[in-house]
C-alpha cells in the first residue's frame, strides 16, 4: 500500500472511494482497464491520505443530507480495511451527520459494521449491495479468488434481512461459457428471493473487456480453464461487450422470475431507490436542526 494526497473524496455524484486498486483478484475486473489511469500496480493499494477529515469537510458543506455511495470502482472492504478501518470511520461520520449510505461489496467484512449500518438505517437508509456471479463456491474461488465465496455473501444478505437492513444484488458479470447457464441464474434468483433482496441490478449477461483487463482475464483463463481463451477470441474477437449467446433467453428468465418473486428488476427503479434519501421517525427533527 501507499498513500497519496487528494483534495476531495466525494465525487460530484456523491460517490466515495477511499482506496484505489484491489486485492480480491477477480479475473474479469474492469477496474484494471488502462482507461482508468491507475498509475501503480493494481494490487499496490493507493490509500487516500487524510480521507476522513476531507470527507467531513465535504459533508458539512452540503446544504441537505443525501445518500452516499461507495464501492463502484474499489471495494470498500479490501484486506487493508481490517487494519485501517477507513470504511468504518466513514460510516461513523455518515451516521453522525445524518446522511444515508449505499455500499457495494463482495466481502463478508461488511458484517463487522452491521451495527453501524443498522443505526443509520433506523434514522435514514443504509443499503448493503452484494455482487453475485455463481452459485458454485468452487468456481467462485477460481474467478474471485481472494474474497468471500457466494455462500458467505448470501449469509451477509441473510444477516441484513434479520436486522431489517435493505439489500440489493448486482447480478454479474456472468461469464460466457462458464457461468451463463439457466441453472446458475435460476439458483441465484431463488437465493435472492430467500434472503429478501429488495432489488437486483443487471446489465445483461456477459462480460466487458478492454485494454488492461482483457490481457489479465486471458492470462487467468489460460491458467484456470485451458482452451477457454481461444473460445472467447473466436466468439468475440476484440469486442468490448462480450455478450452471452444465451443473453435474451436469460434476460427473459430473469425478468419473469424477479416479477414472480416481487424483486425490483428494472435498473432505473433500483437506482432510483438507492439514490432516494429517506428520513424516519424522530430523525426528521434532528435533520432539521443539523441543516
mmCIF file of C-alpha atoms in Angstrom:
data_model
loop_
_atom_site.group_PDB
_atom_site.id
_atom_site.type_symbol
_atom_site.label_atom_id
_atom_site.label_comp_id
_atom_site.label_asym_id
_atom_site.label_seq_id
_atom_site.Cartn_x
_atom_site.Cartn_y
_atom_site.Cartn_z
ATOM 1 C CA UNK A 1 0.000 0.000 0.000
ATOM 2 C CA UNK A 2 0.988 3.612 -0.408
ATOM 3 C CA UNK A 3 -0.587 6.983 0.392
ATOM 4 C CA UNK A 4 -1.474 9.842 -1.917
ATOM 5 C CA UNK A 5 -2.939 13.230 -1.058
ATOM 6 C CA UNK A 6 -6.271 14.244 -2.586
ATOM 7 C CA UNK A 7 -8.250 17.474 -2.312
ATOM 8 C CA UNK A 8 -11.641 15.749 -2.458
ATOM 9 C CA UNK A 9 -13.027 12.350 -1.518
ATOM 10 C CA UNK A 10 -16.622 12.602 -2.763
ATOM 11 C CA UNK A 11 -17.340 12.667 -6.492
ATOM 12 C CA UNK A 12 -19.923 15.119 -7.916
ATOM 13 C CA UNK A 13 -22.398 12.213 -7.894
ATOM 14 C CA UNK A 14 -21.743 11.607 -4.161
ATOM 15 C CA UNK A 15 -19.583 8.554 -4.740
ATOM 16 C CA UNK A 16 -16.950 7.730 -2.132
ATOM 17 C CA UNK A 17 -13.757 5.809 -2.932
ATOM 18 C CA UNK A 18 -11.240 5.575 -0.115
ATOM 19 C CA UNK A 19 -8.877 3.226 -1.938
ATOM 20 C CA UNK A 20 -7.622 2.704 -5.497
ATOM 21 C CA UNK A 21 -6.733 -0.792 -6.637
ATOM 22 C CA UNK A 22 -7.893 -4.114 -5.244
ATOM 23 C CA UNK A 23 -6.561 -7.321 -3.705
ATOM 24 C CA UNK A 24 -9.606 -9.538 -4.307
ATOM 25 C CA UNK A 25 -8.168 -10.904 -7.553
ATOM 26 C CA UNK A 26 -11.387 -11.234 -9.591
ATOM 27 C CA UNK A 27 -10.233 -12.399 -13.005
ATOM 28 C CA UNK A 28 -12.660 -10.222 -15.003
ATOM 29 C CA UNK A 29 -12.276 -6.922 -13.111
ATOM 30 C CA UNK A 30 -12.997 -3.892 -15.298
ATOM 31 C CA UNK A 31 -11.173 -1.598 -12.859
ATOM 32 C CA UNK A 32 -7.896 -2.981 -14.226
ATOM 33 C CA UNK A 33 -8.613 -1.238 -17.531
ATOM 34 C CA UNK A 34 -5.947 1.185 -18.734
ATOM 35 C CA UNK A 35 -8.539 3.931 -19.258
ATOM 36 C CA UNK A 36 -8.720 4.491 -15.500
ATOM 37 C CA UNK A 37 -5.038 5.559 -15.461
ATOM 38 C CA UNK A 38 -4.267 3.815 -12.188
ATOM 39 C CA UNK A 39 -0.588 4.775 -12.362
ATOM 40 C CA UNK A 40 0.506 1.970 -9.996
ATOM 41 C CA UNK A 41 0.286 -1.786 -9.740
ATOM 42 C CA UNK A 42 -3.338 -2.807 -9.264
ATOM 43 C CA UNK A 43 -2.612 -4.808 -6.096
ATOM 44 C CA UNK A 44 -0.494 -1.977 -4.630
ATOM 45 C CA UNK A 45 -3.401 -0.211 -2.950
ATOM 46 C CA UNK A 46 -3.407 3.558 -3.035
ATOM 47 C CA UNK A 47 -4.843 4.952 0.195
ATOM 48 C CA UNK A 48 -6.210 8.481 0.173
ATOM 49 C CA UNK A 49 -4.369 10.469 2.831
ATOM 50 C CA UNK A 50 -6.490 12.278 5.450
ATOM 51 C CA UNK A 51 -9.566 10.768 3.811
ATOM 52 C CA UNK A 52 -11.853 11.072 6.840
ATOM 53 C CA UNK A 53 -11.002 14.714 7.501
ATOM 54 C CA UNK A 54 -11.601 15.590 3.849
ATOM 55 C CA UNK A 55 -14.882 13.652 3.852
ATOM 56 C CA UNK A 56 -16.073 15.525 6.939
ATOM 57 C CA UNK A 57 -15.249 18.835 5.314
ATOM 58 C CA UNK A 58 -17.199 17.930 2.183
ATOM 59 C CA UNK A 59 -20.228 16.558 4.021
ATOM 60 C CA UNK A 60 -20.687 19.515 6.373
ATOM 61 C CA UNK A 61 -20.734 21.846 3.354
ATOM 62 C CA UNK A 62 -23.751 20.092 1.852
ATOM 63 C CA UNK A 63 -26.979 22.038 2.172
ATOM 64 C CA UNK A 64 -29.061 18.939 2.803
ATOM 65 C CA UNK A 65 -28.374 15.276 3.623
ATOM 66 C CA UNK A 66 -28.352 12.695 0.849
ATOM 67 C CA UNK A 67 -27.308 9.158 0.046
ATOM 68 C CA UNK A 68 -23.567 8.488 -0.105
ATOM 69 C CA UNK A 69 -22.478 5.569 -2.278
ATOM 70 C CA UNK A 70 -19.272 3.563 -2.181
ATOM 71 C CA UNK A 71 -17.866 0.505 -3.929
ATOM 72 C CA UNK A 72 -18.375 1.349 -7.599
ATOM 73 C CA UNK A 73 -14.673 1.356 -8.503
ATOM 74 C CA UNK A 74 -12.977 -0.179 -5.475
ATOM 75 C CA UNK A 75 -14.496 -2.490 -2.893
ATOM 76 C CA UNK A 76 -14.706 -0.682 0.469
ATOM 77 C CA UNK A 77 -13.822 -3.902 2.305
ATOM 78 C CA UNK A 78 -10.391 -4.757 0.951
ATOM 79 C CA UNK A 79 -7.998 -6.766 3.102
ATOM 80 C CA UNK A 80 -6.462 -3.445 4.221
ATOM 81 C CA UNK A 81 -9.758 -2.443 5.815
ATOM 82 C CA UNK A 82 -9.069 -4.884 8.666
ATOM 83 C CA UNK A 83 -6.110 -2.690 9.616
ATOM 84 C CA UNK A 84 -7.065 0.838 8.523
ATOM 85 C CA UNK A 85 -10.852 0.782 9.138
ATOM 86 C CA UNK A 86 -11.405 3.778 6.860
ATOM 87 C CA UNK A 87 -14.780 2.459 5.739
ATOM 88 C CA UNK A 88 -15.802 2.050 9.377
ATOM 89 C CA UNK A 89 -14.732 5.610 10.140
ATOM 90 C CA UNK A 90 -16.609 6.896 7.093
ATOM 91 C CA UNK A 91 -19.794 5.153 8.225
ATOM 92 C CA UNK A 92 -19.397 6.671 11.692
ATOM 93 C CA UNK A 93 -19.216 10.089 10.054
ATOM 94 C CA UNK A 94 -22.234 9.337 7.863
ATOM 95 C CA UNK A 95 -24.204 8.408 10.983
ATOM 96 C CA UNK A 96 -23.025 11.427 12.954
ATOM 97 C CA UNK A 97 -24.034 13.899 10.242
ATOM 98 C CA UNK A 98 -27.327 12.241 9.349
ATOM 99 C CA UNK A 99 -26.588 11.015 5.832
ATOM 100 C CA UNK A 100 -27.670 7.742 4.235
ATOM 101 C CA UNK A 101 -25.391 5.198 2.603
ATOM 102 C CA UNK A 102 -25.456 2.572 -0.130
ATOM 103 C CA UNK A 103 -22.346 0.419 -0.206
ATOM 104 C CA UNK A 104 -21.354 -2.298 -2.664
ATOM 105 C CA UNK A 105 -19.039 -5.177 -1.746
ATOM 106 C CA UNK A 106 -18.159 -8.815 -2.323
ATOM 107 C CA UNK A 107 -16.665 -9.186 1.140
ATOM 108 C CA UNK A 108 -18.199 -10.535 4.336
ATOM 109 C CA UNK A 109 -16.068 -7.990 6.223
ATOM 110 C CA UNK A 110 -19.152 -5.794 5.998
ATOM 111 C CA UNK A 111 -20.559 -7.910 8.842
ATOM 112 C CA UNK A 112 -18.245 -6.110 11.276
ATOM 113 C CA UNK A 113 -20.086 -2.862 10.511
ATOM 114 C CA UNK A 114 -23.690 -4.080 10.598
ATOM 115 C CA UNK A 115 -24.178 -2.370 13.957
ATOM 116 C CA UNK A 116 -23.417 0.993 12.377
ATOM 117 C CA UNK A 117 -25.438 0.263 9.256
ATOM 118 C CA UNK A 118 -28.404 -0.725 11.378
ATOM 119 C CA UNK A 119 -28.244 2.545 13.318
ATOM 120 C CA UNK A 120 -28.014 4.555 10.084
ATOM 121 C CA UNK A 121 -30.929 2.628 8.638
ATOM 122 C CA UNK A 122 -33.082 3.311 11.684
ATOM 123 C CA UNK A 123 -32.684 7.057 11.059
ATOM 124 C CA UNK A 124 -32.393 7.284 7.282
ATOM 125 C CA UNK A 125 -31.440 4.478 4.898
ATOM 126 C CA UNK A 126 -28.483 2.135 4.684
ATOM 127 C CA UNK A 127 -28.418 -0.313 1.786
ATOM 128 C CA UNK A 128 -25.970 -3.199 1.521
ATOM 129 C CA UNK A 129 -25.294 -4.232 -2.064
ATOM 130 C CA UNK A 130 -23.636 -7.548 -2.842
ATOM 131 C CA UNK A 131 -22.253 -8.814 -6.148
ATOM 132 C CA UNK A 132 -23.203 -12.371 -7.105
ATOM 133 C CA UNK A 133 -21.895 -14.267 -10.119
ATOM 134 C CA UNK A 134 -22.172 -18.009 -9.482
ATOM 135 C CA UNK A 135 -23.836 -20.361 -7.011
ATOM 136 C CA UNK A 136 -20.858 -22.734 -7.230
ATOM 137 C CA UNK A 137 -18.427 -21.891 -4.397
ATOM 138 C CA UNK A 138 -15.621 -23.905 -6.009
ATOM 139 C CA UNK A 139 -15.987 -21.968 -9.254
ATOM 140 C CA UNK A 140 -16.309 -18.730 -7.285
ATOM 141 C CA UNK A 141 -12.924 -19.410 -5.664
ATOM 142 C CA UNK A 142 -11.408 -19.628 -9.146
ATOM 143 C CA UNK A 143 -12.872 -16.494 -10.688
ATOM 144 C CA UNK A 144 -12.964 -14.400 -7.465
ATOM 145 C CA UNK A 145 -10.114 -15.987 -5.518
ATOM 146 C CA UNK A 146 -9.400 -13.708 -2.558
ATOM 147 C CA UNK A 147 -12.847 -12.651 -1.422
ATOM 148 C CA UNK A 148 -15.874 -14.227 0.260
ATOM 149 C CA UNK A 149 -17.459 -17.038 -1.745
ATOM 150 C CA UNK A 150 -21.115 -16.947 -2.735
ATOM 151 C CA UNK A 151 -22.421 -18.882 0.277
ATOM 152 C CA UNK A 152 -20.714 -16.357 2.584
ATOM 153 C CA UNK A 153 -22.163 -13.418 0.644
ATOM 154 C CA UNK A 154 -25.624 -14.923 0.905
ATOM 155 C CA UNK A 155 -25.087 -15.155 4.654
ATOM 156 C CA UNK A 156 -24.337 -11.421 4.674
ATOM 157 C CA UNK A 157 -27.656 -10.797 2.904
ATOM 158 C CA UNK A 158 -29.448 -13.043 5.404
ATOM 159 C CA UNK A 159 -27.907 -11.181 8.356
ATOM 160 C CA UNK A 160 -29.008 -7.873 6.844
ATOM 161 C CA UNK A 161 -32.531 -9.232 6.474
ATOM 162 C CA UNK A 162 -32.564 -10.153 10.182
ATOM 163 C CA UNK A 163 -31.631 -6.567 11.042
ATOM 164 C CA UNK A 164 -34.108 -5.054 8.527
ATOM 165 C CA UNK A 165 -31.254 -3.533 6.519
ATOM 166 C CA UNK A 166 -32.363 -3.398 2.868
ATOM 167 C CA UNK A 167 -30.241 -5.215 0.293
ATOM 168 C CA UNK A 168 -29.605 -5.050 -3.440
ATOM 169 C CA UNK A 169 -27.736 -7.572 -5.572
ATOM 170 C CA UNK A 170 -25.582 -6.797 -8.593
ATOM 171 C CA UNK A 171 -26.006 -9.854 -10.799
ATOM 172 C CA UNK A 172 -22.880 -10.219 -12.901
ATOM 173 C CA UNK A 173 -20.778 -10.464 -14.718
ATOM 174 C CA UNK A 174 -21.954 -13.914 -15.773
ATOM 175 C CA UNK A 175 -19.095 -15.201 -17.880
ATOM 176 C CA UNK A 176 -19.985 -16.717 -21.267
ATOM 177 C CA UNK A 177 -19.404 -20.489 -21.383
ATOM 178 C CA UNK A 178 -18.597 -20.562 -17.649
ATOM 179 C CA UNK A 179 -21.435 -19.170 -15.521
ATOM 180 C CA UNK A 180 -24.134 -18.157 -18.037
ATOM 181 C CA UNK A 181 -26.369 -21.205 -17.602
ATOM 182 C CA UNK A 182 -30.078 -21.212 -16.858
ATOM 183 C CA UNK A 183 -29.395 -23.395 -13.817
ATOM 184 C CA UNK A 184 -27.000 -20.824 -12.359
ATOM 185 C CA UNK A 185 -29.379 -17.916 -12.971
ATOM 186 C CA UNK A 186 -32.347 -19.824 -11.518
ATOM 187 C CA UNK A 187 -30.352 -20.717 -8.407
ATOM 188 C CA UNK A 188 -29.040 -17.182 -7.883
ATOM 189 C CA UNK A 189 -32.500 -15.650 -8.206
ATOM 190 C CA UNK A 190 -34.045 -18.217 -5.858
ATOM 191 C CA UNK A 191 -31.314 -17.435 -3.315
ATOM 192 C CA UNK A 192 -32.004 -13.689 -3.651
ATOM 193 C CA UNK A 193 -35.685 -14.328 -3.001
ATOM 194 C CA UNK A 194 -34.915 -16.467 0.051
ATOM 195 C CA UNK A 195 -32.843 -13.729 1.717
ATOM 196 C CA UNK A 196 -35.341 -10.971 0.928
ATOM 197 C CA UNK A 197 -33.397 -8.906 -1.589
ATOM 198 C CA UNK A 198 -35.136 -5.598 -2.388
ATOM 199 C CA UNK A 199 -33.826 -5.260 -5.937
ATOM 200 C CA UNK A 200 -31.358 -6.612 -8.475
ATOM 201 C CA UNK A 201 -29.189 -4.654 -10.906
ATOM 202 C CA UNK A 202 -28.406 -6.484 -14.124
ATOM 203 C CA UNK A 203 -26.866 -5.001 -17.264
ATOM 204 C CA UNK A 204 -27.252 -8.205 -19.270
ATOM 205 C CA UNK A 205 -25.420 -11.492 -19.279
ATOM 206 C CA UNK A 206 -21.807 -11.366 -20.380
ATOM 207 C CA UNK A 207 -18.582 -9.546 -19.586
ATOM 208 C CA UNK A 208 -16.785 -6.431 -20.813
ATOM 209 C CA UNK A 209 -13.158 -6.361 -21.898
ATOM 210 C CA UNK A 210 -10.780 -3.600 -22.880
ATOM 211 C CA UNK A 211 -7.080 -2.840 -22.716
ATOM 212 C CA UNK A 212 -5.691 -3.790 -19.324
ATOM 213 C CA UNK A 213 -8.406 -6.094 -18.049
ATOM 214 C CA UNK A 214 -8.558 -8.152 -21.276
ATOM 215 C CA UNK A 215 -4.925 -9.215 -21.029
ATOM 216 C CA UNK A 216 -5.258 -10.144 -17.354
ATOM 217 C CA UNK A 217 -8.506 -12.015 -17.965
ATOM 218 C CA UNK A 218 -6.988 -14.057 -20.790
ATOM 219 C CA UNK A 219 -3.946 -14.977 -18.698
ATOM 220 C CA UNK A 220 -6.245 -16.257 -15.981
ATOM 221 C CA UNK A 221 -8.377 -18.195 -18.472
ATOM 222 C CA UNK A 222 -5.227 -19.895 -19.775
ATOM 223 C CA UNK A 223 -4.238 -20.798 -16.221
ATOM 224 C CA UNK A 224 -7.626 -21.915 -14.939
ATOM 225 C CA UNK A 225 -9.616 -23.047 -17.961
ATOM 226 C CA UNK A 226 -7.280 -24.249 -20.733
ATOM 227 C CA UNK A 227 -8.720 -23.610 -24.176
ATOM 228 C CA UNK A 228 -11.286 -21.066 -22.960
ATOM 229 C CA UNK A 229 -9.301 -18.041 -24.150
ATOM 230 C CA UNK A 230 -9.360 -19.360 -27.714
ATOM 231 C CA UNK A 231 -13.116 -19.882 -27.432
ATOM 232 C CA UNK A 232 -13.545 -16.255 -26.355
ATOM 233 C CA UNK A 233 -11.387 -14.994 -29.211
ATOM 234 C CA UNK A 234 -13.405 -16.993 -31.738
ATOM 235 C CA UNK A 235 -16.698 -15.809 -30.297
ATOM 236 C CA UNK A 236 -15.944 -12.159 -29.557
ATOM 237 C CA UNK A 237 -12.730 -11.046 -31.249
ATOM 238 C CA UNK A 238 -11.702 -7.701 -29.762
ATOM 239 C CA UNK A 239 -15.198 -6.562 -28.817
ATOM 240 C CA UNK A 240 -15.753 -4.525 -25.662
ATOM 241 C CA UNK A 241 -19.085 -6.174 -24.908
ATOM 242 C CA UNK A 242 -18.831 -9.954 -24.859
ATOM 243 C CA UNK A 243 -22.489 -10.886 -24.598
ATOM 244 C CA UNK A 244 -23.566 -14.396 -23.725
ATOM 245 C CA UNK A 245 -25.088 -16.295 -26.663
ATOM 246 C CA UNK A 246 -27.922 -17.092 -24.230
ATOM 247 C CA UNK A 247 -28.457 -13.452 -23.225
ATOM 248 C CA UNK A 248 -32.011 -12.996 -24.486
ATOM 249 C CA UNK A 249 -33.225 -16.280 -23.037
ATOM 250 C CA UNK A 250 -31.578 -15.487 -19.708
ATOM 251 C CA UNK A 251 -32.976 -11.940 -19.642
ATOM 252 C CA UNK A 252 -36.481 -13.287 -20.207
ATOM 253 C CA UNK A 253 -35.961 -15.752 -17.382
ATOM 254 C CA UNK A 254 -34.514 -13.047 -15.148
ATOM 255 C CA UNK A 255 -37.422 -10.624 -15.532
ATOM 256 C CA UNK A 256 -40.010 -13.400 -15.246
ATOM 257 C CA UNK A 257 -38.573 -14.800 -12.017
ATOM 258 C CA UNK A 258 -37.999 -11.400 -10.392
ATOM 259 C CA UNK A 259 -41.565 -10.375 -11.184
ATOM 260 C CA UNK A 260 -42.850 -13.566 -9.555
ATOM 261 C CA UNK A 261 -40.602 -13.046 -6.516
ATOM 262 C CA UNK A 262 -41.580 -9.385 -6.091
ATOM 263 C CA UNK A 263 -37.999 -8.176 -6.564
ATOM 264 C CA UNK A 264 -37.293 -4.837 -8.274
ATOM 265 C CA UNK A 265 -35.582 -5.775 -11.542
ATOM 266 C CA UNK A 266 -35.511 -2.738 -13.822
ATOM 267 C CA UNK A 267 -32.218 -0.915 -13.320
ATOM 268 C CA UNK A 268 -33.714 2.579 -13.316
ATOM 269 C CA UNK A 269 -36.100 1.608 -10.499
ATOM 270 C CA UNK A 270 -33.331 0.138 -8.395
ATOM 271 C CA UNK A 271 -31.015 3.114 -8.923
ATOM 272 C CA UNK A 272 -33.853 5.486 -8.031
ATOM 273 C CA UNK A 273 -34.338 3.558 -4.789
ATOM 274 C CA UNK A 274 -30.610 3.673 -3.995
ATOM 275 C CA UNK A 275 -30.459 7.421 -4.576
ATOM 276 C CA UNK A 276 -33.611 8.337 -2.652
ATOM 277 C CA UNK A 277 -32.801 9.775 0.758
ATOM 278 C CA UNK A 278 -35.313 8.903 3.472
ATOM 279 C CA UNK A 279 -35.898 10.272 6.942
ATOM 280 C CA UNK A 280 -37.554 8.058 9.548
ATOM 281 C CA UNK A 281 -39.388 8.928 12.731
ATOM 282 C CA UNK A 282 -37.614 11.129 15.266
ATOM 283 C CA UNK A 283 -34.641 11.555 12.974
ATOM 284 C CA UNK A 284 -36.566 14.166 10.974
ATOM 285 C CA UNK A 285 -36.317 16.743 13.757
ATOM 286 C CA UNK A 286 -32.620 16.003 14.133
ATOM 287 C CA UNK A 287 -32.109 16.549 10.403
ATOM 288 C CA UNK A 288 -33.795 19.928 10.551
ATOM 289 C CA UNK A 289 -31.549 21.007 13.427
ATOM 290 C CA UNK A 290 -28.405 19.866 11.593
ATOM 291 C CA UNK A 291 -29.182 21.533 8.268
#
